[in-house]
Amino acid sequence: MGDDPADTDWSSGKPPALREGAVAVHPHLPRDGTDRMNTDRQRVDGILPHSSVSNTATNAATASTLAAAPETSAASAVAVAFPSPANFASVEPPKKHSSCSSFGQSTGQTITPGESNTTSMTDSGLESEGLGGKRKAELIESLVNENDGNADFEEEAPPKQMAKTQGTAVPSTTLTTTSLNGVEREIDDSHCNRKNDGKEINPEEEKLYRDVLKQYPPLHDFIDPDTLEHVDSTGGTTPEGLGEHDIRQTHHPMLKGMRYSDLDVVFVGTASCIPGMTRGVSCTALRLQWRRKSKNLGTKVKDRNKKGAHSDTDTSKIGGPDGRYNKSGSFNGGGQSSARGTWLFDCGESTQLQIQRTGSIKPGKISKIFITHAHGDHSFGLPGLLCLMGTNRDRDSPPIDIYGPEGLRAWLRVAIRYSVSRIVPPYRVHEIMDIPMAPEWEEAPRNPGRFFLQLEKAGGKGGAWVGKGLAGDDPTSWISRAPMINLKPSSQFGEIAGGRDIFPIYDHPLSADGAPIWEVEDEGDVRVFAAPMSHGVPCVGYVVEEESKPGRLRPDLVEPIVKRNYAALRDAGMKAPMKVMAVIKDLPEGGSFTFPDGTLVKQSDVVEPSRQGRKVAICGDTSDARAMEGIAKGADLVIHEATNAFLTGIDKDTTKGVVTKDAIIHGHSTPEMAGKFARKVGAKRLVLNHFSPRYKGDQSIDSLSIMTRIERQALRASSLPTESVAAAWDLMILPIPQTESES
């Protein structure tokens, strides 16, 4: 192993705990030593890592290699999937883990040394269909070669190994570069022609690192741009700033030259599965910082839903169990809008720690929390965050509005009551009811309550969006049993009346692919919609849409006229003549104002056209976001998960098709899939998040180079310019500027 450059950590010269290129037991789990050690530390702290199905072909190949290899080779092969040989004796006994993407659903698999995880197409649902090996192979081949929809795969042969050398100061992992048209090319080590610390560097590999160094000049304090060797002048190895002080905040193409806006996004956590040292798990904050009008919009809703009060929380029902659209349009639940506030989308474990690391988010300013689905990396942080918010919030302050799939109300009530957390602030839960599973997900006949993606039905080929998902198909699930829990709400534990049950609308004007839409909230100046995602449990994505704003008055055209008529306006009884400018601005379209001297000013001549409201689409975990196409159309920003990516030279024992298929059957996406969705809805900008823990979020040249490659994959698929695509990092702050005036 020591002779292989992939076994050498270029920054420290030490062998990593997991060999680069080895397939982890779950696509989420890290493949490098640093994050694996962090995973072990999480286990000690009581946060268990999880496993699930892995690459069938790869594991089968690994098993055959172990069986056929000599004794010495077998020992080395075992070390590929476990800590380094020196620590092999300290490996914990085999355990059964539950999938990190399956809240409360155990895979029941046991992984032992020398034994591959050979879970095959049974776990993708094909075995339940009784399909033979030939049929499975045909389905996989058809998906890999398909060129439409989200399953647009491109087979690539495993790359060649780099020459075996030692003692290098540059990253040892073989990388790819991207040409001007965005097409990745495999690095051919036969063209190496530059030496550095005894290692020949491929020109394409060198170019990638030089591109990163050029993009981020502060890295020159740590890496010599000429020799690519480490510089020790700073006493550190990588920049360490957070938030505004992160070098990416100033030098990333999307943020370079970006100015303040009254609407922005803070990416609190950008990892999937488990929090690590360089990334927290899912949490995205939307900061609404303009002076907002307080508006009570509850009258129509109460009139529409006189029958619909939930027995223990006095809720109003929005939409209707019959799924029909109310053409009157109003769908607010009766609350008042907050003057300014921060809205969180998902709240994975460690969220309260992440918030305390930055001054960009004040716990007392959080007014709404939206949960996309029940998995722990999106919900475990909610009880703890509420406790943090309650430490400096008045008990008589407006309640926190929490939105999420049905079952959330009872789960949060139990968690807070069990922990006797009387410190939580007042809150109310609005449940998104009857979330259907995407048609391609079917319940396993021999495993009720577990859903598996049918590959032959992926991409919208599975029929209609019907049913209630877990609520209707599994009588033992939490969603089904929660209403039976005899635990009433109590204001002593924060919960107050007013939570709503929000039902789907199947004939909504913004529906896509026959999927329903939920009209989640309307505060007059901002509306929130939701649509179902293709994931292993009921899951939604949210769209926040700002109302269009009146055009701005051009004072340079009006002020001279006002000053010329100043005295006459005062004589006419106007105490503050300059206020006539506001009168002109608020004139209806086609209106006019006549000054005392006879000057006629038309509203259309001095007021700019109205400004289109901004739109932000936040996808939940998904392998296909097609149901959001209607509500996300023309979004100023799409935030889309990109859990896994195929990187030539890093993913050595697999192919792009296999990695993509593996992501899809777990209900996740790749950068290309995210880019295609952004292109389909005409998004102006795309930000990727929800990365596997294997992708570190620090500012090292190694991490920045890998994330640059991931961004380039999305760029190619989205057809967006370079400055419009980014792979998010923790505490990244992204302003969303005002949309240009309509023509």
Coordinates of C-alpha atoms in Angstrom, one line a residue, residues 438-440 459-465 506 510-516 624-630:
A438 CA -43.5 9.4 -6.0
P439 CA -44.9 6.8 -8.4
E440 CA -41.5 5.1 -8.8
G459 CA -38.1 9.7 -14.4
G460 CA -41.8 10.0 -14.3
K461 CA -42.6 6.6 -15.9
G462 CA -44.4 5.2 -12.8
G463 CA -47.9 6.6 -13.3
A464 CA -49.9 9.0 -11.1
W465 CA -49.0 10.6 -7.7
Y506 CA -54.2 18.2 -7.0
L510 CA -49.0 25.3 -10.7
S511 CA -49.1 21.5 -10.5
A512 CA -46.6 19.6 -12.5
D513 CA -46.5 15.9 -13.5
G514 CA -49.9 15.4 -11.9
A515 CA -48.4 16.0 -8.4
P516 CA -50.2 18.0 -5.8
D624 CA -36.2 13.7 -9.1
A625 CA -37.6 17.2 -8.4
R626 CA -40.0 17.2 -11.4
A627 CA -43.0 17.9 -9.1
M628 CA -41.5 21.4 -8.3
E629 CA -41.3 22.5 -12.0
G630 CA -44.4 24.6 -11.8

